[in-house]
Coordinates of C-alpha atoms and ligand atoms in Angstrom, one line a residue:
M1 CA 37.4 111.3 108.2
K2 CA 40.1 109.0 108.3
V3 CA 40.7 106.4 110.9
P4 CA 43.7 104.1 110.2
L5 CA 44.0 100.7 112.5
L6 CA 47.8 101.6 113.5
D7 CA 49.9 104.5 113.4
L8 CA 52.7 104.4 114.2
K9 CA 54.1 108.2 113.8
P10 CA 53.0 110.2 117.0
Q11 CA 54.5 107.6 118.6
L12 CA 57.5 108.2 116.9
E13 CA 57.7 112.2 116.4
S14 CA 57.2 112.2 120.6
L15 CA 60.9 109.9 120.6
H16 CA 62.1 110.6 117.6
G17 CA 65.7 112.5 119.0
E18 CA 66.5 109.7 121.6
I19 CA 65.6 106.7 119.0
L20 CA 68.1 108.2 116.7
E21 CA 70.4 108.5 119.0
A22 CA 70.4 105.2 120.6
V23 CA 70.0 103.7 116.9
T24 CA 73.5 105.7 116.3
R25 CA 75.0 104.6 120.3
V26 CA 75.2 101.3 118.9
V27 CA 76.3 102.4 115.2
E28 CA 79.1 103.6 117.2
S29 CA 80.0 100.9 118.7
T30 CA 80.7 98.5 116.4
R31 CA 79.9 96.9 118.7
Y32 CA 76.7 94.9 116.3
I33 CA 76.3 91.2 117.5
M34 CA 74.4 90.6 120.9
G35 CA 76.7 93.2 123.1
P36 CA 75.7 95.3 126.5
E37 CA 72.3 96.7 124.5
I38 CA 70.4 92.7 124.7
E39 CA 72.0 92.0 128.5
N40 CA 71.1 95.8 129.9
L41 CA 67.5 94.8 127.8
E42 CA 67.4 91.6 130.1
K43 CA 67.7 92.6 133.0
E44 CA 64.9 95.5 132.4
I45 CA 62.5 93.0 131.2
A46 CA 63.0 90.4 133.8
E47 CA 62.0 93.3 135.8
Y48 CA 59.3 94.3 134.1
C49 CA 57.1 90.7 134.1
G50 CA 59.2 90.0 137.8
T51 CA 61.4 87.2 136.1
A52 CA 64.4 86.2 137.4
D53 CA 65.9 85.9 133.9
A54 CA 65.4 86.9 130.4
V55 CA 66.8 86.0 126.8
G56 CA 66.6 88.2 124.5
V57 CA 65.7 86.6 120.7
S58 CA 65.1 87.6 117.1
S59 CA 61.7 87.5 116.9
G60 CA 58.8 85.7 118.8
T61 CA 57.8 83.8 116.6
D62 CA 62.0 82.0 117.9
A63 CA 61.4 82.4 121.3
L64 CA 58.6 80.0 121.4
L65 CA 60.6 77.9 118.8
L66 CA 63.4 78.1 120.7
S67 CA 61.4 77.8 124.5
L68 CA 60.2 74.2 122.8
M69 CA 63.7 73.4 121.7
A70 CA 64.9 73.5 125.2
L71 CA 62.2 71.4 126.3
D72 CA 64.0 69.2 123.6
I73 CA 61.0 68.3 122.1
G74 CA 60.6 66.5 118.4
P75 CA 58.8 64.4 116.5
G76 CA 56.5 62.1 118.0
D77 CA 56.1 64.4 121.3
L78 CA 52.6 66.2 121.2
V79 CA 51.6 69.7 122.4
L80 CA 49.0 70.7 123.3
T81 CA 47.4 74.9 122.3
T82 CA 44.5 77.1 121.1
D83 CA 42.8 76.4 118.4
F84 CA 42.9 80.7 118.1
S85 CA 46.1 82.9 117.5
F86 CA 48.0 84.3 115.4
F87 CA 49.5 81.5 113.1
A88 CA 53.3 81.1 114.8
T89 CA 51.8 78.9 118.2
A90 CA 51.1 76.0 116.3
G91 CA 53.6 77.0 113.8
V92 CA 56.5 76.2 115.5
I93 CA 55.7 72.9 116.3
S94 CA 55.5 71.5 113.6
R95 CA 58.7 72.8 112.1
L96 CA 60.0 70.9 114.8
N97 CA 58.3 67.6 113.6
A98 CA 56.1 67.3 116.9
T99 CA 51.9 67.3 116.6
P100 CA 50.2 69.7 117.8
V101 CA 46.6 69.1 119.5
F102 CA 44.5 72.3 119.4
L103 CA 41.4 72.8 121.8
D104 CA 38.9 74.7 122.0
I105 CA 38.2 78.3 123.5
D106 CA 36.5 79.3 126.2
P107 CA 33.8 81.4 124.2
E108 CA 33.6 84.7 126.7
N109 CA 37.5 86.0 126.8
W110 CA 39.4 83.9 123.2
N111 CA 41.7 82.1 125.4
L112 CA 42.3 78.8 125.7
D113 CA 39.7 76.7 128.7
P114 CA 40.6 75.0 131.6
V115 CA 37.6 73.2 131.5
Q116 CA 38.8 71.6 127.5
L117 CA 42.4 71.2 128.6
E118 CA 41.4 69.3 131.7
Q119 CA 39.0 67.0 129.6
K120 CA 41.5 66.5 126.4
L121 CA 44.2 65.5 128.9
E122 CA 41.6 63.5 130.9
S123 CA 40.4 61.9 127.6
M124 CA 43.7 60.7 126.4
S125 CA 44.8 56.9 126.3
S126 CA 48.3 57.2 129.4
D127 CA 50.6 56.3 126.1
D128 CA 49.5 59.6 124.5
R129 CA 49.1 61.6 127.8
K130 CA 52.9 60.6 128.1
R131 CA 54.1 61.9 125.2
V132 CA 52.8 65.7 125.7
K133 CA 55.9 67.3 126.7
A134 CA 54.4 71.1 126.8
I135 CA 51.1 73.3 126.2
I136 CA 51.5 76.7 124.6
V137 CA 48.4 79.2 126.8
V138 CA 48.0 82.2 124.6
H139 CA 47.2 85.8 126.2
L140 CA 44.9 86.2 123.5
Y141 CA 44.9 90.7 122.1
G142 CA 46.9 91.8 125.2
Q143 CA 44.8 89.6 128.1
S144 CA 46.2 87.3 130.3
A145 CA 43.9 83.7 130.2
E146 CA 42.9 81.7 133.0
M147 CA 45.9 80.3 134.0
K148 CA 45.5 79.3 137.7
P149 CA 43.2 75.8 136.6
L150 CA 45.2 76.5 133.5
L151 CA 48.7 75.9 135.7
D152 CA 47.4 73.8 138.7
C153 CA 46.1 71.5 135.2
A154 CA 49.8 71.2 134.1
E155 CA 50.9 70.4 137.3
K156 CA 49.0 67.7 138.4
Y157 CA 49.9 65.8 135.3
G158 CA 53.3 67.2 134.7
I159 CA 53.4 69.3 131.4
P160 CA 55.8 72.8 131.2
V161 CA 54.0 75.7 130.0
I162 CA 54.7 77.6 127.7
E163 CA 53.8 81.4 128.2
D164 CA 52.2 82.7 124.6
A165 CA 52.1 86.9 125.7
A166 CA 53.0 87.8 122.4
Q167 CA 50.3 89.9 123.0
A168 CA 50.9 90.9 126.7
I169 CA 53.5 92.2 127.3
G170 CA 52.9 93.9 131.2
A171 CA 49.0 92.0 131.1
E172 CA 48.5 90.9 135.1
C173 CA 46.0 87.5 136.6
R174 CA 46.0 87.0 140.0
I175 CA 47.6 83.7 141.4
N176 CA 46.4 82.6 145.1
G177 CA 45.4 86.4 145.6
S178 CA 49.2 87.7 144.1
P179 CA 48.9 89.6 141.2
R180 CA 51.3 88.0 138.5
K181 CA 52.4 89.2 135.8
V182 CA 52.3 87.4 132.2
G183 CA 55.4 85.3 131.6
S184 CA 55.8 85.0 135.3
M185 CA 53.8 81.8 135.6
G186 CA 55.1 80.0 133.3
T187 CA 58.6 77.7 132.5
F188 CA 58.7 80.2 129.6
G189 CA 57.4 83.6 128.9
C190 CA 58.0 84.8 125.1
F191 CA 57.4 88.4 123.8
S192 CA 57.0 89.7 120.1
F193 CA 58.9 93.1 120.3
F194 CA 57.7 93.4 116.4
P195 CA 56.0 96.9 116.0
S196 CA 52.1 96.6 116.3
K197 CA 52.7 95.4 119.6
N198 CA 52.4 97.2 122.4
L199 CA 56.2 97.7 123.3
G200 CA 57.3 97.6 119.2
G201 CA 60.5 98.2 117.9
I202 CA 62.1 99.2 114.6
G203 CA 62.1 95.8 113.1
D204 CA 62.3 92.2 114.2
G205 CA 62.4 91.5 118.0
G206 CA 61.6 88.6 120.5
I207 CA 62.8 88.1 124.1
I208 CA 62.1 84.9 126.0
T209 CA 60.9 85.0 130.4
V210 CA 62.6 82.5 132.5
Q211 CA 63.2 81.8 136.1
D212 CA 65.2 78.6 136.1
P213 CA 68.7 79.3 135.6
E214 CA 69.7 75.3 133.9
L215 CA 66.9 76.4 131.3
A216 CA 68.5 79.9 131.1
S217 CA 71.4 78.7 130.6
V218 CA 69.7 75.6 128.0
L219 CA 68.1 78.9 126.1
R220 CA 72.0 81.3 126.1
L221 CA 73.5 77.7 124.2
K222 CA 70.9 77.0 121.3
R223 CA 70.4 80.9 120.6
V224 CA 73.7 80.6 118.8
H225 CA 73.9 77.4 117.7
G226 CA 74.7 74.8 120.5
G227 CA 78.4 76.6 120.7
E228 CA 79.7 76.9 124.4
K229 CA 83.2 77.1 123.2
K230 CA 83.3 78.8 119.7
Y231 CA 82.8 76.1 117.1
Y232 CA 82.3 73.0 119.1
H233 CA 78.8 71.9 119.1
R234 CA 77.1 70.0 122.0
V235 CA 73.3 70.2 121.1
I236 CA 72.3 71.5 118.4
G237 CA 70.6 75.2 118.2
G238 CA 70.0 78.2 116.0
N239 CA 70.9 81.7 115.5
F240 CA 67.9 83.7 117.9
R241 CA 70.0 85.9 118.2
L242 CA 67.8 90.1 119.1
D243 CA 70.0 92.7 116.8
P244 CA 71.2 95.4 119.3
I245 CA 70.1 98.0 117.7
Q246 CA 65.9 96.9 118.7
A247 CA 67.8 96.4 121.8
A248 CA 68.5 100.2 122.1
V249 CA 65.0 101.2 120.2
I250 CA 63.4 99.3 123.2
R251 CA 65.1 100.4 126.1
V252 CA 64.2 104.1 124.9
K253 CA 60.4 102.6 125.0
L254 CA 59.9 100.5 128.0
P255 CA 59.9 103.4 130.6
H256 CA 57.0 104.7 129.0
L257 CA 55.3 101.0 127.9
N258 CA 52.7 101.4 131.3
S259 CA 52.3 105.2 130.2
W260 CA 50.7 103.8 126.1
H261 CA 49.0 101.0 128.1
R262 CA 47.1 103.2 130.1
K263 CA 46.0 105.5 127.3
R264 CA 44.7 102.3 125.4
R265 CA 43.0 101.0 128.2
E266 CA 41.3 105.1 128.5
N267 CA 40.5 104.4 124.8
A268 CA 38.6 101.2 125.2
L269 CA 36.4 102.8 128.2
Y270 CA 35.1 105.4 125.9
Y271 CA 34.5 103.0 122.7
N272 CA 32.7 100.5 125.7
Q273 CA 30.4 103.4 126.1
L274 CA 30.2 104.7 123.5
F275 CA 28.8 101.3 122.5
E276 CA 26.2 100.7 124.7
K277 CA 24.8 104.3 124.3
A278 CA 24.5 103.3 121.4
G279 CA 23.0 100.5 122.4
L280 CA 24.0 98.1 118.8
A281 CA 23.5 94.8 121.7
P282 CA 23.3 92.9 121.0
K283 CA 24.6 92.8 117.6
V284 CA 27.4 94.7 118.6
L285 CA 29.3 93.3 121.6
T286 CA 32.6 95.2 123.6
P287 CA 35.3 92.9 125.1
P288 CA 34.7 91.0 128.1
E289 CA 37.9 92.2 131.0
L290 CA 38.3 88.7 132.7
H291 CA 40.4 89.9 135.6
D292 CA 39.0 92.3 138.1
S293 CA 40.0 95.9 137.8
E294 CA 42.1 96.3 141.0
L295 CA 45.0 95.2 139.3
N296 CA 47.2 98.3 137.1
F297 CA 46.4 96.0 133.4
P298 CA 43.5 93.7 133.5
H299 CA 44.1 93.9 129.8
I300 CA 46.3 95.6 128.1
Y301 CA 44.4 95.8 124.8
N302 CA 46.9 95.2 122.3
Q303 CA 43.4 94.7 120.6
Y304 CA 39.9 95.9 121.0
V305 CA 38.0 92.7 119.7
I306 CA 34.4 93.5 119.5
R307 CA 32.1 90.2 118.2
A308 CA 29.8 91.5 115.5
E309 CA 26.4 90.8 113.0
Q310 CA 26.9 90.6 110.2
R311 CA 30.7 91.5 110.6
D312 CA 31.7 91.1 107.2
E313 CA 29.4 93.4 106.1
L314 CA 30.6 95.4 108.2
R315 CA 34.0 95.6 107.5
E316 CA 33.1 96.3 104.4
F317 CA 30.7 99.4 105.5
L318 CA 33.1 100.8 107.4
L319 CA 36.5 100.3 104.9
E320 CA 33.7 102.4 102.7
S321 CA 34.5 105.3 104.6
E322 CA 37.8 105.4 106.0
C323 CA 37.4 103.1 108.8
A324 CA 40.6 100.8 109.3
T325 CA 39.6 97.7 111.0
E326 CA 41.1 93.2 110.7
V327 CA 40.3 90.2 111.6
Y328 CA 42.7 88.0 113.7
Y329 CA 41.3 85.4 112.8
P330 CA 39.8 84.0 109.5
V331 CA 40.4 80.6 110.6
P332 CA 41.0 79.2 113.3
F333 CA 44.8 76.3 113.2
H334 CA 41.8 73.2 113.2
L335 CA 41.3 74.7 109.9
Q336 CA 44.0 75.5 107.9
E337 CA 45.5 73.9 105.2
C338 CA 48.3 73.4 106.8
F339 CA 46.8 71.2 109.2
S340 CA 44.8 69.0 107.3
D341 CA 46.4 65.9 108.1
L342 CA 45.6 66.4 112.0
D343 CA 42.3 65.1 110.5
C344 CA 40.7 68.1 112.6
D345 CA 36.5 68.1 111.4
A346 CA 34.8 70.5 110.5
G347 CA 31.9 71.7 113.5
S348 CA 34.8 70.0 116.1
L349 CA 35.8 73.0 118.2
K350 CA 32.6 75.4 117.7
H351 CA 34.1 78.1 120.0
S352 CA 37.0 78.8 118.1
E353 CA 35.3 78.8 114.8
H354 CA 32.4 80.6 116.1
A355 CA 35.2 83.5 117.2
A356 CA 36.3 83.4 113.8
N357 CA 33.0 84.1 112.1
T358 CA 32.1 86.8 114.5
V359 CA 35.2 89.1 116.0
L360 CA 36.6 92.6 114.4
A361 CA 39.7 94.4 115.6
L362 CA 38.7 97.8 116.1
P363 CA 42.0 100.5 116.3
I364 CA 43.1 101.0 119.4
F365 CA 46.4 102.8 120.0
P366 CA 47.4 105.3 122.6
E367 CA 47.2 108.0 120.0
L368 CA 43.2 107.0 118.8
T369 CA 41.7 110.5 119.1
R370 CA 38.0 110.7 121.0
E371 CA 36.7 112.1 117.7
M372 CA 37.7 108.9 115.3
Q373 CA 36.3 106.8 117.9
D374 CA 32.9 108.4 117.4
Y375 CA 32.8 108.3 113.5
L376 CA 33.7 105.0 114.0
V377 CA 31.1 103.6 116.4
D378 CA 28.4 105.9 114.8
Q379 CA 29.4 104.2 111.4
I380 CA 28.9 101.3 112.8
R381 CA 25.2 102.7 114.3
L382 CA 24.8 103.6 110.7
F383 CA 25.7 100.4 109.4
Y384 CA 23.2 98.5 111.5
Q385 CA 20.2 100.9 111.2
N386 CA 20.7 100.3 107.4
Q387 CA 19.8 96.8 107.7
Ligands
LIG401 C1 52.9 88.8 117.3 C2 52.8 87.0 117.4 C3 53.3 86.4 117.8 C4 54.8 85.5 116.9 O1 55.6 87.0 116.4 P1 57.2 87.4 116.0 O2 57.7 88.6 116.8 O3 55.9 88.9 114.3 O4 57.5 86.6 115.3 C5 53.2 84.9 118.1 N1 52.2 85.1 119.1 C6 51.1 85.9 118.8 C7 50.2 85.2 119.6 C8 51.7 86.8 118.6 O5 50.7 87.9 118.1

């Protein structure tokens, strides 16, 4: 049996006619830049996430970049963020000539550890602390970070929080007992429509959720080169526009998103049961859910990530049995070559380094079959049996 990491075909087949209709609608409208598809999607995403507004952009990376630009972040500024995420989270900081400061993760759920954030800010000189212009919190793999203590800490020091929610659209946590969706808690929420995300387009795309109307205007201004009036530029922006074809396709998919989340959750539950039955702990640990199960979506499982002993050997073995897996991410930020000038030594952020050496993502897409899951977990059992 072949088990792919991700298969986009079944989802395409189920929506084939509607997607082609949406694409055709844009093509025939001859409205190829901005327009009603973007405006409607912005309203629909804002409603889905529970925010006042949303601003469509060209990618998840550009969502992060534009958010930092809207806060006027530049040379001399510091941005605190997690050490363990997709590269875009850190890359955007350096692209604006600001300096990223990487913080260790919670070893249980891989998200930014609120204790590390608090300690870092406390230990800084007041001059350095004044240079901290933003905190980027990532909701890794589809599960919200522990937002309450992170937000409390950010508020105490008056620092805006940007949520990198690229992997987590629809995921929830609780603030003072009330459910909140990711992207609705920070100053900005950054989302990606990259095809492998839970809500994926047929190319690149992204969106920023925002509560403050003034900041929403800044995003819209800087999305189009900072020109309010055509060819007159008050500030410098870029071309960060979302393609209306992508917007139209995302609008077809959005009404199905929750049902796909639920299927991913069912797959995750089934994996958990299979691993339990196989008795592989502590060699294999299943992903923890940090938030309470009374929420609709305490985790949306963009990735189902196990911790595995002899991870690389296991991955090789699975590849030979035609089971695809992936390592998100093999190198933490502080050990990336491009950040070597930040002088962050190996061993300094130990939980993030440990995660990079042990995490393994298994296929979790909604249409994954029980047979595929049975086969995959059986192969994992065989690997450890032969050790
Ligand atoms: C996918 C992703 C991004 C970037 O999104 P793109 O649309 O690919 O630019 C940023 N951050 C995280 C955590 C991601 O997973």
